[in-house]
């Protein structure tokens, strides 16, 4: 069967199964280039059409302010549905789908904990929620064996969003800016105390062991780090609503869904665009990791390869890199990123060297925790000497690992400054068209495409 799951509320996403096997999971805003927007993009519809498949089933999930009706209209227009295609709509138990996404990415656990921002309404249309309440707005939930054993409205995530909106004078989309408040906590005593209060509230409701944690609040890396010593504690790397369609698909397929990896899930890239006249004003040359390392010593380099990583962070397939020891690395990278002065950059480090530079015991491939630094690393750590690191090995990202390994062999430095490949306020780069836009509109001069051994020079 060919199955499509689409989450059509904010932070929309789609998950595609072809002939009963996982094919791709993608954030919709990467194709319409409007952050958190789920309106169906023409580019994405044309791409799905090129796969020459029609769907046996389409499952739409949403909360409120959804465009599921528009998606249905467009799927019909593009002739993507079989005549007897099953169309299913689900707006119930948003938190349950968070847990299903977590099972798909990091696996099941005794306790599946969800802590959201605004949360979701359970018990719609006069029905009764699993806990016996009608029309209850929940923000925190705990599941065991797919049964909800706890839910509440403690406002942990909502209060964080509210404080963010107030601090940065935001009328909309504060949930997308909570990372700014988290970074500012190291500089402002009042915000630092608020962060600690938030951490304490999360810890009070967290089971002591055997936890898989998801929901938007699981992006708070400072809070996450208090659980590093917990037994069997895991965090869903697709913890925001951008993972909901994956959870819907996992549920629909009754768990029979195997992912090739847990974040590099986007559509396979095409490099045909390199041969179009669009890049006629650029130099495209053959290159090697050794040549890229020479450039990285003084210049930022975009790393573009493979399926795009899903979630909030660039993890080596759509990353902007530079030598993290360069004395002016932050200033140089910020000519491209324009990041606020109080927001630190992060390092990607070879897994086997992580313990030499950071107080870390286990791999951290998704930048979901912070760790104390053991050495002075001002360009890739916060003012409190902690860093949100990504550990890289051959299995989770071969080309990125080879680049880090080459850099280490040449310069005795096993890490690079790593930030997401996007403009401030824009979605992550998805394809070569997006990459060209970034090259055209920033001082970025170099883009490395390791799968085809090419360097684009602006």
XYZ file of C-alpha atoms in Angstrom:
458
model
C 0.000 0.000 0.000
C 0.946 3.630 -0.563
C 0.003 5.749 2.430
C 0.293 9.468 3.143
C -0.040 11.055 6.596
C -0.264 14.841 6.748
C -0.354 17.063 9.829
C -2.032 20.234 8.627
C -1.894 22.559 11.642
C 1.084 24.731 12.612
C 4.469 23.020 12.235
C 2.897 20.753 9.644
C 4.614 17.701 8.257
C 4.004 14.779 5.948
C 5.090 11.146 6.062
C 5.034 8.938 2.985
C 4.987 5.143 2.869
C 5.521 3.529 -0.530
C 4.686 -0.148 -1.016
C 4.364 -0.590 2.748
C 7.838 0.783 3.448
C 8.912 4.136 4.822
C 9.886 6.518 2.023
C 10.215 9.997 3.554
C 9.174 12.359 6.314
C 9.362 16.097 5.658
C 8.409 19.397 7.246
C 5.972 21.180 4.953
C 7.403 24.639 5.574
C 10.713 23.539 4.013
C 8.842 23.571 0.680
C 6.605 26.614 0.994
C 9.371 28.556 2.815
C 6.954 30.064 5.347
C 8.039 29.084 8.842
C 5.591 26.711 10.590
C 3.024 27.024 7.767
C 1.274 23.883 6.478
C -0.348 25.220 3.291
C 0.393 22.693 0.490
C 3.404 23.861 -1.554
C 3.347 23.478 -5.341
C 6.977 22.310 -5.278
C 6.140 19.454 -2.935
C 3.029 18.387 -4.840
C 4.979 18.292 -8.100
C 7.692 16.211 -6.461
C 5.193 13.675 -5.103
C 3.600 13.528 -8.556
C 7.016 12.665 -10.025
C 7.141 9.531 -7.855
C 4.436 8.016 -10.063
C 2.339 6.692 -7.226
C -1.259 7.029 -6.140
C -2.274 6.669 -2.538
C -4.438 3.935 -1.083
C -4.946 5.917 2.109
C -4.428 9.489 3.309
C -4.677 10.371 6.998
C -5.080 14.029 7.955
C -4.313 15.125 11.512
C -4.910 18.602 12.850
C -5.669 20.616 15.965
C -7.224 23.939 14.967
C -6.740 26.455 12.161
C -6.042 23.585 9.820
C -5.840 23.478 6.027
C -6.661 19.771 5.672
C -9.531 20.581 3.290
C -7.091 22.414 0.987
C -4.674 19.486 1.035
C -7.466 17.123 0.022
C -8.419 19.450 -2.828
C -4.837 19.607 -4.101
C -4.253 15.851 -3.863
C -7.322 15.326 -6.040
C -6.231 18.039 -8.462
C -2.834 16.377 -8.921
C -4.449 12.955 -9.363
C -2.574 11.482 -6.421
C -5.448 9.445 -4.989
C -6.691 6.059 -6.132
C -10.422 5.933 -6.935
C -11.152 4.034 -3.731
C -8.628 5.914 -1.598
C -9.415 5.938 2.119
C -9.529 9.473 3.517
C -9.267 9.586 7.298
C -9.409 12.658 9.541
C -8.225 12.708 13.132
C -8.167 15.598 15.582
C -8.128 13.563 18.784
C -5.378 12.982 21.311
C -2.558 14.996 19.848
C -0.329 13.842 22.718
C -0.830 10.204 21.833
C 0.591 10.913 18.361
C 3.591 12.576 19.997
C 4.259 9.298 21.800
C 3.896 7.351 18.556
C 6.477 9.598 16.895
C 8.842 9.010 19.809
C 8.402 5.253 19.453
C 9.315 5.540 15.769
C 12.466 7.596 16.407
C 13.934 6.342 19.695
C 11.717 3.463 20.770
C 9.064 2.549 23.297
C 9.499 2.851 27.043
C 7.585 2.163 30.245
C 6.708 5.855 30.611
C 5.969 8.035 27.585
C 5.965 11.645 28.789
C 4.576 14.545 26.751
C 4.989 18.192 27.784
C 3.607 20.683 25.269
C 3.277 24.427 24.951
C -0.330 25.301 24.249
C -1.196 21.624 24.400
C -4.358 20.245 22.876
C -8.037 19.728 23.637
C -9.144 16.194 24.434
C -12.694 14.950 24.538
C -13.994 16.966 21.575
C -17.497 16.811 20.101
C -19.104 15.940 23.427
C -16.982 12.827 23.937
C -15.194 12.033 27.165
C -11.399 12.028 27.483
C -9.529 8.901 28.666
C -9.370 10.475 32.120
C -13.139 11.034 32.256
C -13.266 14.781 31.516
C -14.991 16.649 28.712
C -13.315 19.312 26.570
C -10.206 19.380 28.743
C -7.220 21.407 27.553
C -4.115 19.403 28.448
C -0.453 20.335 28.294
C 1.231 17.464 30.131
C 0.560 13.742 29.793
C 2.064 10.417 30.804
C 1.244 7.198 28.942
C 1.905 3.607 29.897
C 1.101 0.839 27.404
C -0.685 3.430 25.237
C -3.008 4.274 28.124
C -2.991 7.773 29.537
C -2.383 7.503 33.270
C -1.877 11.213 33.935
C -2.697 14.529 32.353
C -2.736 18.099 33.575
C -2.634 21.744 32.727
C 0.291 22.975 34.786
C 1.096 25.542 32.081
C 4.812 24.658 32.077
C 5.233 25.182 28.339
C 2.565 27.835 28.003
C 4.167 29.987 30.706
C 7.514 29.688 28.953
C 5.933 30.819 25.691
C 4.162 33.695 27.473
C 7.407 34.877 29.094
C 9.155 34.644 25.715
C 6.436 36.696 24.030
C 6.649 39.343 26.738
C 10.451 39.528 26.743
C 10.806 39.845 22.973
C 7.542 41.718 22.309
C 6.107 38.950 20.135
C 2.458 38.835 19.133
C 2.628 35.494 17.345
C 4.823 32.419 17.232
C 6.469 32.718 20.652
C 6.840 28.915 20.711
C 9.377 29.262 17.899
C 11.467 31.739 19.900
C 11.722 29.979 23.264
C 15.331 29.124 22.503
C 16.141 32.819 22.701
C 14.775 33.050 26.246
C 16.728 29.939 27.207
C 19.956 31.521 25.931
C 19.261 34.814 27.691
C 18.891 32.946 30.995
C 22.691 32.842 31.315
C 22.867 36.660 31.266
C 19.752 37.811 33.136
C 19.179 36.812 36.755
C 15.377 37.069 36.547
C 15.213 34.880 33.451
C 17.765 32.499 34.940
C 15.504 32.040 37.976
C 12.499 31.505 35.685
C 14.445 28.842 33.789
C 15.325 27.082 37.054
C 11.677 27.198 38.171
C 10.665 25.645 34.846
C 13.261 22.892 35.261
C 11.986 22.150 38.766
C 8.365 21.871 37.542
C 9.388 19.453 34.796
C 11.432 17.355 37.198
C 8.573 17.092 39.703
C 6.310 15.420 37.172
C 8.973 13.236 35.529
C 9.127 9.534 36.494
C 12.473 8.546 37.990
C 13.445 6.060 35.271
C 12.432 4.376 32.010
C 11.191 7.528 30.269
C 10.822 8.563 26.657
C 10.184 12.309 26.596
C 8.535 14.295 23.798
C 6.415 17.386 23.110
C 7.595 20.922 22.363
C 9.040 21.552 25.831
C 11.532 18.722 25.218
C 13.492 21.257 23.164
C 14.571 22.992 26.371
C 18.086 21.579 26.444
C 18.896 23.122 29.830
C 15.951 21.341 31.416
C 16.742 18.112 29.557
C 20.249 18.037 30.976
C 19.026 17.415 34.530
C 17.998 13.935 33.371
C 21.346 12.824 31.965
C 21.891 10.437 34.870
C 18.389 8.967 34.798
C 18.164 5.295 33.958
C 16.896 4.599 30.433
C 15.947 8.205 29.610
C 15.400 9.057 25.934
C 14.243 12.179 24.076
C 12.398 12.203 20.773
C 14.485 14.318 18.328
C 11.242 15.175 16.469
C 9.508 16.288 19.649
C 7.639 19.274 18.175
C 4.497 19.063 16.061
C 6.761 18.591 13.051
C 6.852 14.925 14.047
C 3.098 14.408 14.368
C 2.519 12.965 10.887
C 5.212 10.378 11.614
C 3.344 9.445 14.788
C 0.074 9.202 12.874
C 1.711 6.899 10.320
C 3.260 4.742 13.055
C -0.148 4.366 14.681
C -1.928 3.611 11.393
C 0.625 0.924 10.551
C 0.368 -0.502 14.081
C 4.063 0.015 14.719
C 5.220 -1.751 11.569
C 7.297 1.244 10.438
C 11.085 1.074 10.270
C 13.048 4.287 9.741
C 16.413 4.366 7.933
C 17.634 6.766 10.632
C 15.950 8.941 13.203
C 16.442 12.438 11.779
C 17.792 12.232 8.206
C 14.351 11.505 6.811
C 13.697 14.088 4.079
C 13.276 13.316 0.410
C 16.421 12.155 -1.449
C 18.080 15.201 -3.048
C 18.573 15.765 -6.751
C 21.805 17.276 -8.033
C 20.496 17.944 -11.550
C 20.047 21.582 -10.610
C 23.839 21.946 -10.667
C 23.771 21.535 -14.436
C 21.075 24.138 -15.070
C 21.931 27.696 -16.171
C 20.842 28.891 -12.721
C 24.369 28.270 -11.400
C 26.104 29.749 -14.440
C 27.560 32.612 -12.373
C 29.173 30.220 -9.888
C 32.308 28.125 -10.078
C 31.569 24.437 -9.500
C 34.768 22.442 -9.059
C 35.841 18.973 -7.959
C 37.065 18.920 -4.396
C 38.210 16.748 -1.487
C 37.716 16.888 2.294
C 41.320 18.144 2.568
C 40.535 21.170 0.397
C 37.357 21.895 2.363
C 39.303 21.793 5.628
C 41.697 24.472 4.333
C 38.741 26.717 3.560
C 37.092 26.039 6.929
C 40.090 27.458 8.770
C 39.129 30.970 7.674
C 35.701 30.778 6.075
C 32.252 29.317 6.709
C 31.244 26.449 4.422
C 27.727 25.168 3.787
C 27.473 21.383 4.013
C 24.696 20.037 1.786
C 24.155 16.296 1.436
C 21.619 13.490 1.531
C 18.147 13.551 3.016
C 17.565 16.685 5.080
C 17.512 16.317 8.836
C 14.083 16.971 10.322
C 13.582 18.965 13.484
C 14.977 22.296 14.610
C 18.720 21.791 14.173
C 21.249 21.368 11.395
C 22.975 18.056 12.074
C 25.428 17.714 9.229
C 23.237 17.364 6.155
C 22.122 21.003 6.083
C 24.775 22.689 8.215
C 26.915 25.800 8.183
C 30.412 25.015 9.444
C 33.608 26.798 10.423
C 36.749 26.216 12.467
C 35.501 26.650 16.013
C 38.892 27.903 17.236
C 39.189 30.836 14.830
C 39.436 34.014 16.975
C 36.692 35.744 14.960
C 34.539 32.717 14.125
C 31.371 34.086 15.740
C 31.669 37.450 14.018
C 32.328 35.846 10.623
C 29.491 33.317 10.879
C 27.129 36.019 12.087
C 27.587 37.958 8.863
C 25.479 35.101 7.480
C 23.326 34.056 10.455
C 22.741 37.427 12.185
C 22.211 35.639 15.487
C 21.534 37.647 18.658
C 24.617 38.420 20.748
C 23.473 36.245 23.662
C 22.800 33.090 21.640
C 25.807 30.723 21.510
C 26.851 28.535 18.617
C 27.371 24.805 19.035
C 30.063 22.263 18.184
C 29.912 19.030 16.223
C 32.620 16.707 17.506
C 33.954 13.277 16.589
C 32.281 10.908 19.037
C 35.522 9.310 20.214
C 37.003 12.706 21.179
C 33.933 14.176 22.881
C 35.065 13.124 26.365
C 38.346 15.041 26.007
C 36.563 18.352 25.498
C 33.231 17.922 27.298
C 31.931 16.287 30.474
C 29.945 13.668 28.580
C 29.416 9.955 29.206
C 27.171 8.894 26.325
C 26.798 9.999 22.687
C 24.597 13.025 21.983
C 23.831 12.949 18.235
C 20.833 15.344 18.223
C 21.931 18.378 20.284
C 19.281 17.724 22.944
C 21.470 18.314 26.013
C 24.183 20.682 27.219
C 27.491 19.567 28.720
C 30.203 21.333 30.690
C 33.332 22.068 28.691
C 36.717 20.813 29.909
C 38.671 23.340 27.863
C 38.276 26.987 26.933
C 36.003 26.926 23.869
C 34.424 30.410 23.688
C 33.147 30.125 20.103
C 31.119 26.964 20.702
C 29.959 27.294 24.310
C 27.773 29.572 26.389
C 29.003 32.032 28.985
C 28.453 29.385 31.697
C 30.942 27.059 29.945
C 28.306 24.627 28.689
C 27.819 23.519 25.100
C 24.922 21.934 23.188
C 27.032 19.432 21.309
C 26.481 16.965 18.494
C 28.555 13.796 18.572
C 29.254 12.344 15.127
C 30.319 8.833 14.174
C 30.684 6.936 10.905
C 27.339 5.216 11.266
C 25.156 8.259 11.859
C 26.791 10.516 9.244
C 29.729 9.148 7.245
C 30.574 12.205 5.108
C 30.351 14.588 8.041
C 32.488 12.268 10.146
C 35.105 12.043 7.390
C 35.250 15.830 7.200
C 35.712 16.137 10.973
C 38.312 13.354 10.913
C 40.255 15.055 8.131
C 40.131 18.371 9.998
C 41.477 16.647 13.085
C 44.304 14.976 11.164
C 45.366 18.279 9.640
C 44.923 20.611 12.608
C 44.545 18.421 15.729
C 41.025 19.798 16.269
C 38.258 17.143 16.251
C 35.310 19.555 16.194
C 33.765 22.310 14.097
C 31.359 25.112 14.835
C 28.046 23.818 13.481
C 24.859 25.811 12.978
C 21.776 25.222 10.838
C 21.941 26.131 7.162
C 19.364 28.888 6.932
C 18.895 32.632 7.105
C 17.568 34.154 10.319
C 13.824 33.626 10.459
C 13.844 31.329 7.425
C 13.310 27.599 7.116
C 16.242 25.224 6.817
C 17.623 24.777 3.302
C 15.896 21.828 1.638
C 17.197 21.675 -1.960
C 19.738 23.271 -4.278
C 17.287 26.029 -5.150
C 17.207 27.022 -1.459
C 20.988 26.742 -1.268
C 21.394 29.106 -4.188
C 19.048 31.605 -2.548
C 21.262 31.578 0.530
C 24.413 32.000 -1.553
C 22.791 34.874 -3.420
C 21.612 36.720 -0.319
C 24.426 36.373 2.223
C 28.231 36.687 2.287
C 28.424 32.877 2.154
C 30.974 31.945 -0.513
C 31.386 28.170 -0.296
C 29.082 25.140 -0.366
C 30.390 21.574 -0.110
C 28.447 18.690 -1.678
C 30.330 15.556 -0.545
C 28.051 13.033 -2.268
C 29.145 14.332 -5.670
C 32.561 15.662 -4.580
C 31.777 19.227 -5.633
C 32.486 22.678 -4.220
C 30.283 25.617 -5.212
C 32.155 28.918 -5.070
C 30.268 32.188 -5.025
